[in-house]
Amino acid sequence: MSVKTILIEPNKLLRQVSKSVDKVGDEERALMDDMLDTMYDAPGIGLAAIQIGVPKRIIVIDISRDENEKKPMYFVNPLIKNKNEEKIKYEEGCLSVPDQFAEIERPNACEIEYLDYNGKKQILKADGLLATCIQHEMDHLEGILFIDYLSKLKKSIIIKKLSKIKVNREIF
Ligand code: ZN
């Protein structure tokens, strides 16, 4: 297990559509272990494989935020089967969009079908923070970032700020 570098917007890879996983094997499990390490290290509550540069439809989530009682969740090829009409707003952030936050509205509950860490098919009904987090991470699989839901002006301000961070990082 190791901590990987998280890609930061603007980065073309983050805009790529991730590919379905044929089979959950050792390679995928090693990837999920690395993703979890990277997410805990950041720290964050969710991470998609593309955020460490791997275009596979895999996400990891742990919304427990508890050092002593970690509750990792693994989703391979997640599909939303149902979503609630009712919406909920959360102030969202993203490990690929550092230090930027915005209120985003999403369905407050959804039902997801996916393969787990062992490649077993599962169905999960999620609501509240977990539902929001799953939808945020699933957007990454389509190359979508939460800032894409903001107005053009707001989005361009954030991207400008992030570009500056990148330049500074390259100087050092
Ligand atoms: Zn994100």
PDB file of C-alpha atoms and ligand atoms in Angstrom:
ATOM      1  CA  MET A   1       0.000   0.000   0.000  1.00  0.00           C
ATOM      2  CA  SER A   2       1.277   3.441  -0.777  1.00  0.00           C
ATOM      3  CA  VAL A   3       0.254   7.065  -0.969  1.00  0.00           C
ATOM      4  CA  LYS A   4      -0.028   8.328  -4.553  1.00  0.00           C
ATOM      5  CA  THR A   5       0.029  11.842  -5.954  1.00  0.00           C
ATOM      6  CA  ILE A   6      -3.419  13.359  -6.382  1.00  0.00           C
ATOM      7  CA  LEU A   7      -3.974  15.139  -9.688  1.00  0.00           C
ATOM      8  CA  ILE A   8      -5.026  18.766  -9.404  1.00  0.00           C
ATOM      9  CA  GLU A   9      -7.360  20.658 -11.743  1.00  0.00           C
ATOM     10  CA  PRO A  10      -6.624  21.864 -14.416  1.00  0.00           C
ATOM     11  CA  ASN A  11      -5.407  18.461 -15.642  1.00  0.00           C
ATOM     12  CA  LYS A  12      -6.637  16.734 -18.800  1.00  0.00           C
ATOM     13  CA  LEU A  13      -6.648  13.306 -17.142  1.00  0.00           C
ATOM     14  CA  LEU A  14      -9.304  14.466 -14.665  1.00  0.00           C
ATOM     15  CA  ARG A  15     -11.587  15.118 -17.657  1.00  0.00           C
ATOM     16  CA  GLN A  16     -11.239  11.601 -19.031  1.00  0.00           C
ATOM     17  CA  VAL A  17     -14.167   9.139 -18.860  1.00  0.00           C
ATOM     18  CA  SER A  18     -13.037   6.107 -16.844  1.00  0.00           C
ATOM     19  CA  LYS A  19     -13.385   2.565 -18.195  1.00  0.00           C
ATOM     20  CA  SER A  20     -15.395  -0.281 -16.669  1.00  0.00           C
ATOM     21  CA  VAL A  21     -13.482  -2.982 -14.808  1.00  0.00           C
ATOM     22  CA  ASP A  22     -13.885  -6.485 -16.310  1.00  0.00           C
ATOM     23  CA  LYS A  23     -12.892  -8.379 -13.218  1.00  0.00           C
ATOM     24  CA  VAL A  24     -11.921  -7.384  -9.690  1.00  0.00           C
ATOM     25  CA  GLY A  25      -8.509  -9.034  -9.293  1.00  0.00           C
ATOM     26  CA  ASP A  26      -5.331  -8.495  -7.307  1.00  0.00           C
ATOM     27  CA  GLU A  27      -4.365  -5.513  -9.455  1.00  0.00           C
ATOM     28  CA  GLU A  28      -7.681  -3.778  -8.712  1.00  0.00           C
ATOM     29  CA  ARG A  29      -7.450  -4.593  -4.995  1.00  0.00           C
ATOM     30  CA  ALA A  30      -3.890  -3.191  -4.854  1.00  0.00           C
ATOM     31  CA  LEU A  31      -5.212  -0.056  -6.566  1.00  0.00           C
ATOM     32  CA  MET A  32      -8.055   0.230  -4.025  1.00  0.00           C
ATOM     33  CA  ASP A  33      -5.548  -0.158  -1.147  1.00  0.00           C
ATOM     34  CA  ASP A  34      -3.402   2.639  -2.595  1.00  0.00           C
ATOM     35  CA  MET A  35      -6.474   4.809  -3.147  1.00  0.00           C
ATOM     36  CA  LEU A  36      -7.539   4.359   0.467  1.00  0.00           C
ATOM     37  CA  ASP A  37      -4.044   5.206   1.774  1.00  0.00           C
ATOM     38  CA  THR A  38      -3.961   8.278  -0.445  1.00  0.00           C
ATOM     39  CA  MET A  39      -7.428   9.378   0.687  1.00  0.00           C
ATOM     40  CA  TYR A  40      -6.668   8.961   4.421  1.00  0.00           C
ATOM     41  CA  ASP A  41      -3.341  10.735   3.991  1.00  0.00           C
ATOM     42  CA  ALA A  42      -4.874  13.760   2.223  1.00  0.00           C
ATOM     43  CA  PRO A  43      -7.221  13.618   4.232  1.00  0.00           C
ATOM     44  CA  GLY A  44     -10.512  13.254   2.376  1.00  0.00           C
ATOM     45  CA  ILE A  45     -13.722  11.213   2.580  1.00  0.00           C
ATOM     46  CA  GLY A  46     -13.786   9.989  -1.029  1.00  0.00           C
ATOM     47  CA  LEU A  47     -11.450   9.344  -3.953  1.00  0.00           C
ATOM     48  CA  ALA A  48     -11.892   8.140  -7.527  1.00  0.00           C
ATOM     49  CA  ALA A  49      -9.123   6.172  -9.291  1.00  0.00           C
ATOM     50  CA  ILE A  50      -8.758   8.850 -11.971  1.00  0.00           C
ATOM     51  CA  GLN A  51      -7.671  11.306  -9.245  1.00  0.00           C
ATOM     52  CA  ILE A  52      -4.434   9.302  -8.986  1.00  0.00           C
ATOM     53  CA  GLY A  53      -4.297   8.998 -12.772  1.00  0.00           C
ATOM     54  CA  VAL A  54      -5.906   5.572 -13.247  1.00  0.00           C
ATOM     55  CA  PRO A  55      -8.947   5.708 -15.585  1.00  0.00           C
ATOM     56  CA  LYS A  56     -10.843   2.795 -14.019  1.00  0.00           C
ATOM     57  CA  ARG A  57     -14.394   2.970 -12.655  1.00  0.00           C
ATOM     58  CA  ILE A  58     -13.381   2.535  -9.033  1.00  0.00           C
ATOM     59  CA  ILE A  59     -14.093   4.755  -6.025  1.00  0.00           C
ATOM     60  CA  VAL A  60     -13.314   4.509  -2.322  1.00  0.00           C
ATOM     61  CA  ILE A  61     -15.210   6.283   0.441  1.00  0.00           C
ATOM     62  CA  ASP A  62     -15.001   6.572   4.217  1.00  0.00           C
ATOM     63  CA  ILE A  63     -17.339   9.127   5.718  1.00  0.00           C
ATOM     64  CA  SER A  64     -16.735   7.990   9.328  1.00  0.00           C
ATOM     65  CA  ARG A  65     -13.905  10.537   9.810  1.00  0.00           C
ATOM     66  CA  ASP A  66     -12.807   8.405  12.766  1.00  0.00           C
ATOM     67  CA  GLU A  67      -9.118   7.530  13.096  1.00  0.00           C
ATOM     68  CA  ASN A  68      -9.867   4.644  15.444  1.00  0.00           C
ATOM     69  CA  GLU A  69     -12.830   3.201  13.642  1.00  0.00           C
ATOM     70  CA  LYS A  70     -12.263   3.354   9.916  1.00  0.00           C
ATOM     71  CA  LYS A  71     -15.165   2.280   7.727  1.00  0.00           C
ATOM     72  CA  PRO A  72     -13.804   2.040   4.184  1.00  0.00           C
ATOM     73  CA  MET A  73     -16.215   1.385   1.332  1.00  0.00           C
ATOM     74  CA  TYR A  74     -15.155   0.228  -2.125  1.00  0.00           C
ATOM     75  CA  PHE A  75     -17.237   0.649  -5.264  1.00  0.00           C
ATOM     76  CA  VAL A  76     -16.276  -0.892  -8.605  1.00  0.00           C
ATOM     77  CA  ASN A  77     -18.369  -0.065 -11.707  1.00  0.00           C
ATOM     78  CA  PRO A  78     -20.965   1.806  -9.611  1.00  0.00           C
ATOM     79  CA  LEU A  79     -24.320   2.436 -11.257  1.00  0.00           C
ATOM     80  CA  ILE A  80     -27.126   4.601  -9.912  1.00  0.00           C
ATOM     81  CA  LYS A  81     -30.332   2.570 -10.131  1.00  0.00           C
ATOM     82  CA  ASN A  82     -32.640   5.073  -8.488  1.00  0.00           C
ATOM     83  CA  LYS A  83     -32.381   8.558  -7.137  1.00  0.00           C
ATOM     84  CA  ASN A  84     -34.682  10.595  -4.991  1.00  0.00           C
ATOM     85  CA  GLU A  85     -36.584  13.587  -6.368  1.00  0.00           C
ATOM     86  CA  GLU A  86     -35.803  15.461  -3.191  1.00  0.00           C
ATOM     87  CA  LYS A  87     -32.561  17.422  -3.203  1.00  0.00           C
ATOM     88  CA  ILE A  88     -30.039  18.219  -0.514  1.00  0.00           C
ATOM     89  CA  LYS A  89     -27.284  20.844  -0.421  1.00  0.00           C
ATOM     90  CA  TYR A  90     -23.800  20.232   0.922  1.00  0.00           C
ATOM     91  CA  GLU A  91     -20.756  22.434   0.923  1.00  0.00           C
ATOM     92  CA  GLU A  92     -18.512  20.294  -1.265  1.00  0.00           C
ATOM     93  CA  GLY A  93     -14.774  20.241  -1.627  1.00  0.00           C
ATOM     94  CA  CYS A  94     -12.534  17.983  -3.681  1.00  0.00           C
ATOM     95  CA  LEU A  95      -8.980  16.693  -3.271  1.00  0.00           C
ATOM     96  CA  SER A  96      -8.368  17.651  -6.922  1.00  0.00           C
ATOM     97  CA  VAL A  97      -9.645  21.200  -6.320  1.00  0.00           C
ATOM     98  CA  PRO A  98      -7.717  22.087  -3.132  1.00  0.00           C
ATOM     99  CA  ASP A  99      -9.051  24.619  -0.641  1.00  0.00           C
ATOM    100  CA  GLN A 100     -12.120  25.458  -2.730  1.00  0.00           C
ATOM    101  CA  PHE A 101     -15.646  24.835  -1.498  1.00  0.00           C
ATOM    102  CA  ALA A 102     -19.105  25.449  -2.918  1.00  0.00           C
ATOM    103  CA  GLU A 103     -22.691  24.529  -2.120  1.00  0.00           C
ATOM    104  CA  ILE A 104     -23.896  21.889  -4.553  1.00  0.00           C
ATOM    105  CA  GLU A 105     -27.417  20.497  -4.781  1.00  0.00           C
ATOM    106  CA  ARG A 106     -27.898  16.778  -5.466  1.00  0.00           C
ATOM    107  CA  PRO A 107     -30.584  14.107  -4.927  1.00  0.00           C
ATOM    108  CA  ASN A 108     -30.648  13.360  -1.184  1.00  0.00           C
ATOM    109  CA  ALA A 109     -30.847   9.582  -1.595  1.00  0.00           C
ATOM    110  CA  CYS A 110     -29.902   7.043  -4.215  1.00  0.00           C
ATOM    111  CA  GLU A 111     -29.639   3.322  -4.802  1.00  0.00           C
ATOM    112  CA  ILE A 112     -26.356   2.045  -6.205  1.00  0.00           C
ATOM    113  CA  GLU A 113     -25.406  -1.252  -7.742  1.00  0.00           C
ATOM    114  CA  TYR A 114     -21.690  -2.047  -7.734  1.00  0.00           C
ATOM    115  CA  LEU A 115     -19.008  -4.673  -7.215  1.00  0.00           C
ATOM    116  CA  ASP A 116     -17.302  -4.734  -3.822  1.00  0.00           C
ATOM    117  CA  TYR A 117     -13.627  -5.308  -2.872  1.00  0.00           C
ATOM    118  CA  ASN A 118     -14.041  -9.009  -3.640  1.00  0.00           C
ATOM    119  CA  GLY A 119     -15.882  -8.495  -6.911  1.00  0.00           C
ATOM    120  CA  LYS A 120     -19.241  -9.415  -5.420  1.00  0.00           C
ATOM    121  CA  LYS A 121     -22.342  -7.603  -6.691  1.00  0.00           C
ATOM    122  CA  GLN A 122     -23.921  -5.380  -4.065  1.00  0.00           C
ATOM    123  CA  ILE A 123     -26.838  -2.989  -3.835  1.00  0.00           C
ATOM    124  CA  LEU A 124     -26.738  -0.083  -1.418  1.00  0.00           C
ATOM    125  CA  LYS A 125     -29.331   2.498  -0.455  1.00  0.00           C
ATOM    126  CA  ALA A 126     -27.510   5.672   0.525  1.00  0.00           C
ATOM    127  CA  ASP A 127     -28.748   8.993   1.821  1.00  0.00           C
ATOM    128  CA  GLY A 128     -27.428  12.260   3.250  1.00  0.00           C
ATOM    129  CA  LEU A 129     -23.662  12.742   3.180  1.00  0.00           C
ATOM    130  CA  LEU A 130     -22.974   9.256   1.812  1.00  0.00           C
ATOM    131  CA  ALA A 131     -25.360   9.778  -1.123  1.00  0.00           C
ATOM    132  CA  THR A 132     -23.733  13.132  -1.903  1.00  0.00           C
ATOM    133  CA  CYS A 133     -20.230  11.680  -1.624  1.00  0.00           C
ATOM    134  CA  ILE A 134     -21.043   8.732  -3.922  1.00  0.00           C
ATOM    135  CA  GLN A 135     -22.536  11.072  -6.530  1.00  0.00           C
ATOM    136  CA  HIS A 136     -19.526  13.403  -6.308  1.00  0.00           C
ATOM    137  CA  GLU A 137     -17.103  10.484  -6.796  1.00  0.00           C
ATOM    138  CA  MET A 138     -19.196   8.987  -9.614  1.00  0.00           C
ATOM    139  CA  ASP A 139     -18.997  12.336 -11.413  1.00  0.00           C
ATOM    140  CA  HIS A 140     -15.198  11.888 -11.457  1.00  0.00           C
ATOM    141  CA  LEU A 141     -15.711   8.690 -13.484  1.00  0.00           C
ATOM    142  CA  GLU A 142     -17.389  10.842 -16.162  1.00  0.00           C
ATOM    143  CA  GLY A 143     -14.691  13.518 -16.028  1.00  0.00           C
ATOM    144  CA  ILE A 144     -16.963  15.911 -14.134  1.00  0.00           C
ATOM    145  CA  LEU A 145     -15.829  18.060 -11.194  1.00  0.00           C
ATOM    146  CA  PHE A 146     -18.132  19.775  -8.682  1.00  0.00           C
ATOM    147  CA  ILE A 147     -17.006  23.179  -9.944  1.00  0.00           C
ATOM    148  CA  ASP A 148     -18.673  22.319 -13.280  1.00  0.00           C
ATOM    149  CA  TYR A 149     -22.031  22.963 -11.559  1.00  0.00           C
ATOM    150  CA  LEU A 150     -21.053  26.550 -10.737  1.00  0.00           C
ATOM    151  CA  SER A 151     -21.538  29.622 -12.915  1.00  0.00           C
ATOM    152  CA  LYS A 152     -18.872  30.197 -15.593  1.00  0.00           C
ATOM    153  CA  LEU A 153     -17.538  33.189 -13.664  1.00  0.00           C
ATOM    154  CA  LYS A 154     -17.224  31.369 -10.335  1.00  0.00           C
ATOM    155  CA  LYS A 155     -15.614  28.400 -12.048  1.00  0.00           C
ATOM    156  CA  SER A 156     -13.071  30.505 -13.934  1.00  0.00           C
ATOM    157  CA  ILE A 157     -12.059  32.297 -10.720  1.00  0.00           C
ATOM    158  CA  ILE A 158     -11.408  28.956  -9.011  1.00  0.00           C
ATOM    159  CA  ILE A 159      -9.446  27.562 -11.963  1.00  0.00           C
ATOM    160  CA  LYS A 160      -7.341  30.738 -12.113  1.00  0.00           C
ATOM    161  CA  LYS A 161      -6.491  30.354  -8.416  1.00  0.00           C
ATOM    162  CA  LEU A 162      -5.577  26.698  -8.928  1.00  0.00           C
ATOM    163  CA  SER A 163      -3.365  27.495 -11.925  1.00  0.00           C
ATOM    164  CA  LYS A 164      -1.405  29.889  -9.730  1.00  0.00           C
ATOM    165  CA  ILE A 165      -0.880  27.204  -7.104  1.00  0.00           C
ATOM    166  CA  LYS A 166       0.492  24.951  -9.829  1.00  0.00           C
ATOM    167  CA  VAL A 167       2.965  27.557 -11.068  1.00  0.00           C
ATOM    168  CA  ASN A 168       4.255  28.084  -7.532  1.00  0.00           C
ATOM    169  CA  ARG A 169       4.642  24.358  -7.055  1.00  0.00           C
ATOM    170  CA  GLU A 170       6.725  24.119 -10.212  1.00  0.00           C
ATOM    171  CA  ILE A 171       9.009  26.955  -9.132  1.00  0.00           C
ATOM    172  CA  PHE A 172       9.923  25.145  -5.933  1.00  0.00           C
TER     173      PHE A 172
HETATM  174 ZN    ZN B   1     -13.621  15.067  -5.933  1.00  0.00          ZN
END
